[in-house]
PDB file of C-alpha atoms in Angstrom:
ATOM      1  CA  UNK A 285      48.025   8.367 -37.389  1.00 38.00           C
ATOM      2  CA  UNK A 286      48.186   5.961 -34.637  1.00 41.00           C
ATOM      3  CA  UNK A 287      44.874   4.398 -33.628  1.00 48.00           C
ATOM      4  CA  UNK A 288      43.392   5.374 -30.253  1.00 50.00           C
ATOM      5  CA  UNK A 289      42.283   2.666 -28.165  1.00 54.00           C
ATOM      6  CA  UNK A 290      39.844   3.196 -25.375  1.00 62.00           C
ATOM      7  CA  UNK A 291      41.302   2.947 -21.793  1.00 66.00           C
ATOM      8  CA  UNK A 292      38.926   0.008 -21.095  1.00 63.00           C
ATOM      9  CA  UNK A 293      40.211  -1.774 -24.147  1.00 70.00           C
ATOM     10  CA  UNK A 294      43.837  -1.412 -23.002  1.00 73.00           C
ATOM     11  CA  UNK A 295      42.906  -2.665 -19.507  1.00 69.00           C
ATOM     12  CA  UNK A 296      41.133  -5.599 -20.927  1.00 70.00           C
ATOM     13  CA  UNK A 297      44.063  -6.489 -23.121  1.00 76.00           C
ATOM     14  CA  UNK A 298      46.415  -6.333 -19.982  1.00 75.00           C
ATOM     15  CA  UNK A 299      44.032  -8.411 -17.914  1.00 73.00           C
ATOM     16  CA  UNK A 300      43.849 -10.987 -20.888  1.00 74.00           C
ATOM     17  CA  UNK A 301      47.515 -11.327 -20.676  1.00 78.00           C
ATOM     18  CA  UNK A 302      47.651 -11.829 -17.009  1.00 74.00           C
ATOM     19  CA  UNK A 303      44.880 -14.495 -17.361  1.00 72.00           C
ATOM     20  CA  UNK A 304      46.718 -16.274 -20.004  1.00 76.00           C
ATOM     21  CA  UNK A 305      49.591 -16.689 -17.504  1.00 78.00           C
ATOM     22  CA  UNK A 306      47.468 -17.810 -14.574  1.00 74.00           C
ATOM     23  CA  UNK A 307      48.210 -21.482 -15.134  1.00 72.00           C
ATOM     24  CA  UNK A 308      51.866 -20.510 -14.429  1.00 79.00           C
ATOM     25  CA  UNK A 309      50.824 -18.703 -10.936  1.00 82.00           C
ATOM     26  CA  UNK A 310      50.781 -19.966  -7.444  1.00 82.00           C
ATOM     27  CA  UNK A 311      47.909 -20.017  -5.512  1.00 84.00           C
ATOM     28  CA  UNK A 312      48.682 -16.686  -3.662  1.00 85.00           C
ATOM     29  CA  UNK A 313      49.159 -14.904  -7.058  1.00 85.00           C
ATOM     30  CA  UNK A 314      45.965 -16.391  -8.273  1.00 84.00           C
ATOM     31  CA  UNK A 315      44.085 -15.182  -5.256  1.00 87.00           C
ATOM     32  CA  UNK A 316      45.320 -11.687  -5.682  1.00 86.00           C
ATOM     33  CA  UNK A 317      44.382 -11.670  -9.468  1.00 83.00           C
ATOM     34  CA  UNK A 318      40.928 -12.909  -8.416  1.00 85.00           C
ATOM     35  CA  UNK A 319      40.632  -9.947  -5.878  1.00 88.00           C
ATOM     36  CA  UNK A 320      41.962  -7.503  -8.270  1.00 85.00           C
ATOM     37  CA  UNK A 321      39.429  -8.483 -10.916  1.00 85.00           C
ATOM     38  CA  UNK A 322      36.583  -8.401  -8.341  1.00 87.00           C
ATOM     39  CA  UNK A 323      37.418  -5.061  -7.316  1.00 87.00           C
ATOM     40  CA  UNK A 324      37.561  -3.932 -10.711  1.00 84.00           C
ATOM     41  CA  UNK A 325      34.157  -5.125 -11.383  1.00 87.00           C
ATOM     42  CA  UNK A 326      32.929  -3.563  -8.005  1.00 87.00           C
ATOM     43  CA  UNK A 327      34.378  -0.093  -9.243  1.00 86.00           C
ATOM     44  CA  UNK A 328      32.711  -0.584 -12.515  1.00 82.00           C
ATOM     45  CA  UNK A 329      29.186  -1.217 -11.152  1.00 85.00           C
ATOM     46  CA  UNK A 330      29.678   1.572  -8.600  1.00 85.00           C
ATOM     47  CA  UNK A 331      30.597   4.212 -11.363  1.00 82.00           C
ATOM     48  CA  UNK A 332      27.420   3.308 -13.439  1.00 77.00           C
ATOM     49  CA  UNK A 333      24.784   2.746 -10.700  1.00 69.00           C
ATOM     50  CA  UNK A 334      21.758   0.628 -10.578  1.00 63.00           C
ATOM     51  CA  UNK A 335      19.705   3.319 -12.702  1.00 58.00           C
ATOM     52  CA  UNK A 336      22.126   2.927 -15.732  1.00 53.00           C
ATOM     53  CA  UNK A 337      20.880   2.856 -19.218  1.00 46.00           C
ATOM     54  CA  UNK A 338      18.084   0.363 -20.433  1.00 38.00           C
ATOM     55  CA  UNK A 339      19.089  -3.273 -21.245  1.00 37.00           C
ATOM     56  CA  UNK A 340      17.470  -2.776 -24.678  1.00 40.00           C
ATOM     57  CA  UNK A 341      19.201  -4.163 -27.512  1.00 37.00           C
ATOM     58  CA  UNK A 342      20.452  -0.866 -28.902  1.00 42.00           C
ATOM     59  CA  UNK A 343      22.284  -0.168 -25.672  1.00 47.00           C
ATOM     60  CA  UNK A 344      25.512   1.952 -26.228  1.00 49.00           C
ATOM     61  CA  UNK A 345      28.308  -0.486 -26.957  1.00 47.00           C
ATOM     62  CA  UNK A 346      30.768   2.094 -25.457  1.00 45.00           C
ATOM     63  CA  UNK A 347      28.694   1.934 -22.200  1.00 54.00           C
ATOM     64  CA  UNK A 348      28.910  -1.931 -22.379  1.00 59.00           C
ATOM     65  CA  UNK A 349      32.557  -2.212 -23.219  1.00 61.00           C
ATOM     66  CA  UNK A 350      34.016  -2.013 -19.809  1.00 66.00           C
ATOM     67  CA  UNK A 351      31.605  -4.721 -18.774  1.00 72.00           C
ATOM     68  CA  UNK A 352      33.593  -7.231 -20.771  1.00 75.00           C
ATOM     69  CA  UNK A 353      35.325  -7.771 -17.421  1.00 79.00           C
ATOM     70  CA  UNK A 354      32.246 -10.038 -16.778  1.00 84.00           C
ATOM     71  CA  UNK A 355      33.515 -12.305 -19.510  1.00 83.00           C
ATOM     72  CA  UNK A 356      36.477 -13.101 -17.302  1.00 83.00           C
ATOM     73  CA  UNK A 357      34.299 -14.388 -14.339  1.00 89.00           C
ATOM     74  CA  UNK A 358      34.296 -17.990 -15.807  1.00 89.00           C
ATOM     75  CA  UNK A 359      38.141 -17.952 -15.935  1.00 85.00           C
ATOM     76  CA  UNK A 360      38.205 -16.680 -12.574  1.00 86.00           C
ATOM     77  CA  UNK A 361      36.045 -19.625 -11.477  1.00 91.00           C
ATOM     78  CA  UNK A 362      38.240 -21.930 -13.215  1.00 88.00           C
ATOM     79  CA  UNK A 363      41.190 -20.384 -11.365  1.00 85.00           C
ATOM     80  CA  UNK A 364      39.520 -20.911  -7.976  1.00 89.00           C
ATOM     81  CA  UNK A 365      38.620 -24.394  -8.931  1.00 89.00           C
ATOM     82  CA  UNK A 366      42.294 -25.488  -9.467  1.00 86.00           C
ATOM     83  CA  UNK A 367      43.759 -23.849  -6.613  1.00 85.00           C
ATOM     84  CA  UNK A 368      45.219 -26.478  -4.222  1.00 83.00           C
ATOM     85  CA  UNK A 369      45.439 -24.236  -1.223  1.00 81.00           C
ATOM     86  CA  UNK A 370      43.146 -21.252  -0.556  1.00 85.00           C
ATOM     87  CA  UNK A 371      44.233 -18.920   2.111  1.00 84.00           C
ATOM     88  CA  UNK A 372      43.017 -15.507   1.552  1.00 87.00           C
ATOM     89  CA  UNK A 373      41.031 -12.739   3.199  1.00 87.00           C
ATOM     90  CA  UNK A 374      37.523 -11.472   2.293  1.00 86.00           C
ATOM     91  CA  UNK A 375      36.842  -7.617   2.189  1.00 81.00           C
ATOM     92  CA  UNK A 376      35.063  -7.920   5.698  1.00 84.00           C
ATOM     93  CA  UNK A 377      38.464  -9.546   7.061  1.00 86.00           C
ATOM     94  CA  UNK A 378      36.899 -13.001   7.155  1.00 89.00           C
ATOM     95  CA  UNK A 379      39.201 -15.829   6.354  1.00 91.00           C
ATOM     96  CA  UNK A 380      38.604 -17.886   3.282  1.00 92.00           C
ATOM     97  CA  UNK A 381      40.113 -21.439   3.501  1.00 89.00           C
ATOM     98  CA  UNK A 382      38.573 -23.536   0.746  1.00 91.00           C
ATOM     99  CA  UNK A 383      37.888 -23.463  -2.800  1.00 92.00           C
ATOM    100  CA  UNK A 384      34.072 -23.689  -2.020  1.00 93.00           C
ATOM    101  CA  UNK A 385      34.261 -20.704   0.332  1.00 93.00           C
ATOM    102  CA  UNK A 386      36.058 -18.710  -2.268  1.00 93.00           C
ATOM    103  CA  UNK A 387      33.345 -19.402  -4.891  1.00 94.00           C
ATOM    104  CA  UNK A 388      30.745 -18.517  -2.302  1.00 95.00           C
ATOM    105  CA  UNK A 389      32.449 -15.375  -1.519  1.00 94.00           C
ATOM    106  CA  UNK A 390      32.810 -14.522  -5.242  1.00 94.00           C
ATOM    107  CA  UNK A 391      29.070 -15.095  -5.767  1.00 95.00           C
ATOM    108  CA  UNK A 392      28.156 -13.044  -2.734  1.00 94.00           C
ATOM    109  CA  UNK A 393      30.255 -10.270  -3.993  1.00 93.00           C
ATOM    110  CA  UNK A 394      28.682 -10.329  -7.309  1.00 94.00           C
ATOM    111  CA  UNK A 395      25.307 -10.300  -6.058  1.00 94.00           C
ATOM    112  CA  UNK A 396      25.864  -7.729  -3.567  1.00 93.00           C
ATOM    113  CA  UNK A 397      26.810  -5.226  -6.425  1.00 92.00           C
ATOM    114  CA  UNK A 398      24.158  -2.706  -7.620  1.00 90.00           C
ATOM    115  CA  UNK A 399      24.050  -3.730 -11.324  1.00 88.00           C
ATOM    116  CA  UNK A 400      23.480  -1.133 -13.859  1.00 84.00           C
ATOM    117  CA  UNK A 401      20.185  -2.198 -15.476  1.00 80.00           C
ATOM    118  CA  UNK A 402      21.504  -2.525 -18.867  1.00 81.00           C
ATOM    119  CA  UNK A 403      23.919  -5.350 -17.455  1.00 85.00           C
ATOM    120  CA  UNK A 404      21.531  -7.176 -15.482  1.00 88.00           C
ATOM    121  CA  UNK A 405      20.864  -9.773 -18.246  1.00 90.00           C
ATOM    122  CA  UNK A 406      24.600 -10.248 -18.724  1.00 90.00           C
ATOM    123  CA  UNK A 407      24.934 -10.997 -15.024  1.00 92.00           C
ATOM    124  CA  UNK A 408      22.108 -13.666 -15.590  1.00 91.00           C
ATOM    125  CA  UNK A 409      23.998 -15.290 -18.534  1.00 92.00           C
ATOM    126  CA  UNK A 410      27.227 -15.312 -16.467  1.00 92.00           C
ATOM    127  CA  UNK A 411      25.485 -17.153 -13.610  1.00 93.00           C
ATOM    128  CA  UNK A 412      24.212 -19.728 -15.994  1.00 91.00           C
ATOM    129  CA  UNK A 413      27.715 -20.298 -17.415  1.00 91.00           C
ATOM    130  CA  UNK A 414      29.073 -21.257 -14.028  1.00 94.00           C
ATOM    131  CA  UNK A 415      29.127 -24.550 -12.268  1.00 93.00           C
ATOM    132  CA  UNK A 416      27.191 -23.258  -9.211  1.00 93.00           C
ATOM    133  CA  UNK A 417      26.053 -25.350  -6.070  1.00 92.00           C
ATOM    134  CA  UNK A 418      22.359 -25.165  -5.375  1.00 89.00           C
ATOM    135  CA  UNK A 419      22.962 -22.577  -2.558  1.00 91.00           C
ATOM    136  CA  UNK A 420      24.972 -20.338  -4.897  1.00 93.00           C
ATOM    137  CA  UNK A 421      22.309 -20.632  -7.619  1.00 92.00           C
ATOM    138  CA  UNK A 422      19.622 -19.723  -5.111  1.00 92.00           C
ATOM    139  CA  UNK A 423      21.534 -16.582  -4.299  1.00 94.00           C
ATOM    140  CA  UNK A 424      21.827 -15.591  -7.851  1.00 94.00           C
ATOM    141  CA  UNK A 425      18.317 -16.325  -8.407  1.00 93.00           C
ATOM    142  CA  UNK A 426      17.369 -14.098  -5.412  1.00 94.00           C
ATOM    143  CA  UNK A 427      19.341 -11.180  -6.721  1.00 94.00           C
ATOM    144  CA  UNK A 428      17.761 -11.725 -10.242  1.00 93.00           C
ATOM    145  CA  UNK A 429      14.300 -11.493  -8.719  1.00 93.00           C
ATOM    146  CA  UNK A 430      15.219  -8.427  -7.105  1.00 92.00           C
ATOM    147  CA  UNK A 431      16.425  -6.884 -10.259  1.00 91.00           C
ATOM    148  CA  UNK A 432      13.043  -8.295 -11.964  1.00 90.00           C
ATOM    149  CA  UNK A 433      10.963  -6.439  -9.166  1.00 89.00           C
ATOM    150  CA  UNK A 434      12.766  -3.286  -9.617  1.00 87.00           C
ATOM    151  CA  UNK A 435      12.377  -3.269 -13.532  1.00 78.00           C
ATOM    152  CA  UNK A 436       9.649  -0.942 -14.238  1.00 70.00           C
ATOM    153  CA  UNK A 437       9.865  -1.165 -18.206  1.00 78.00           C
ATOM    154  CA  UNK A 438       7.898  -4.036 -19.688  1.00 80.00           C
ATOM    155  CA  UNK A 439      10.380  -4.384 -22.553  1.00 82.00           C
ATOM    156  CA  UNK A 440      13.297  -5.171 -20.228  1.00 83.00           C
ATOM    157  CA  UNK A 441      11.488  -8.073 -18.445  1.00 88.00           C
ATOM    158  CA  UNK A 442      11.603 -10.934 -21.056  1.00 90.00           C
ATOM    159  CA  UNK A 443      15.163 -11.278 -21.252  1.00 91.00           C
ATOM    160  CA  UNK A 444      15.544 -11.130 -17.329  1.00 91.00           C
ATOM    161  CA  UNK A 445      12.807 -13.860 -17.213  1.00 92.00           C
ATOM    162  CA  UNK A 446      14.719 -15.801 -19.782  1.00 92.00           C
ATOM    163  CA  UNK A 447      17.868 -15.743 -17.612  1.00 92.00           C
ATOM    164  CA  UNK A 448      15.877 -16.662 -14.649  1.00 91.00           C
ATOM    165  CA  UNK A 449      14.469 -19.713 -16.070  1.00 91.00           C
ATOM    166  CA  UNK A 450      17.849 -20.809 -17.300  1.00 90.00           C
ATOM    167  CA  UNK A 451      19.161 -20.197 -13.789  1.00 90.00           C
ATOM    168  CA  UNK A 452      16.252 -22.233 -12.413  1.00 90.00           C
ATOM    169  CA  UNK A 453      17.667 -25.380 -14.230  1.00 86.00           C
ATOM    170  CA  UNK A 454      20.659 -25.273 -11.557  1.00 83.00           C
ATOM    171  CA  UNK A 455      18.141 -25.737  -8.812  1.00 75.00           C
ATOM    172  CA  UNK A 456      15.172 -24.060  -7.078  1.00 81.00           C
ATOM    173  CA  UNK A 457      12.922 -23.803  -9.877  1.00 87.00           C
ATOM    174  CA  UNK A 458       9.932 -23.231  -7.386  1.00 90.00           C
ATOM    175  CA  UNK A 459      11.507 -19.999  -6.192  1.00 91.00           C
ATOM    176  CA  UNK A 460      12.067 -18.760  -9.790  1.00 89.00           C
ATOM    177  CA  UNK A 461       8.374 -19.553 -10.805  1.00 90.00           C
ATOM    178  CA  UNK A 462       7.017 -18.089  -7.589  1.00 92.00           C
ATOM    179  CA  UNK A 463       9.060 -14.924  -7.931  1.00 91.00           C
ATOM    180  CA  UNK A 464       8.051 -14.374 -11.627  1.00 90.00           C
ATOM    181  CA  UNK A 465       4.415 -15.146 -11.136  1.00 90.00           C
ATOM    182  CA  UNK A 466       4.234 -12.879  -7.844  1.00 90.00           C
ATOM    183  CA  UNK A 467       6.015 -10.008  -9.709  1.00 88.00           C
ATOM    184  CA  UNK A 468       3.241 -10.313 -12.546  1.00 87.00           C
ATOM    185  CA  UNK A 469       0.481 -10.495  -9.925  1.00 88.00           C
ATOM    186  CA  UNK A 470       1.802  -7.162  -8.298  1.00 86.00           C
ATOM    187  CA  UNK A 471       1.918  -5.633 -11.794  1.00 83.00           C
ATOM    188  CA  UNK A 472      -1.642  -6.525 -12.369  1.00 84.00           C
ATOM    189  CA  UNK A 473      -2.691  -4.890  -9.101  1.00 85.00           C
ATOM    190  CA  UNK A 474      -1.187  -1.273 -10.100  1.00 75.00           C
TER     191      UNK A 474
END
């Protein structure tokens, strides 16, 4: 009896093969791979919605399996950093001409997504892994604070706060602390 693999596992295997070959790709091919992976992440988040399952420890591993795509973002970041010529187009039709603009675009796209609640901590951990500029870290922190404010379950807050504090080490500590304390002040008023 042959083993049946989930479709998401096959997709991940194919993507990993492509990523292994990225070093041999030119800048145009690399940009296309980045856009393809970003569109897959976008579709994945849209299919789960913001009100996805809880981010509790016992979250369904089959639910999270497709989100292994996020594990590829540091590799995408590396691909963008090594590109010598960036000439690509954003979804809105705007031109991206530098590595920093491409990185800004990637962060903006990831922060614009409606993250399933059970994956918010994974996004936070991902942002901590990247070599973000202060502006990029601030954008990520604002998104994480939005997620924290929209979280109603107390048991989901500690891991989000942990990720926020870690992200604050990349810059703008005051924003993180102010956002966390104002959130708890609002909770006390309820």
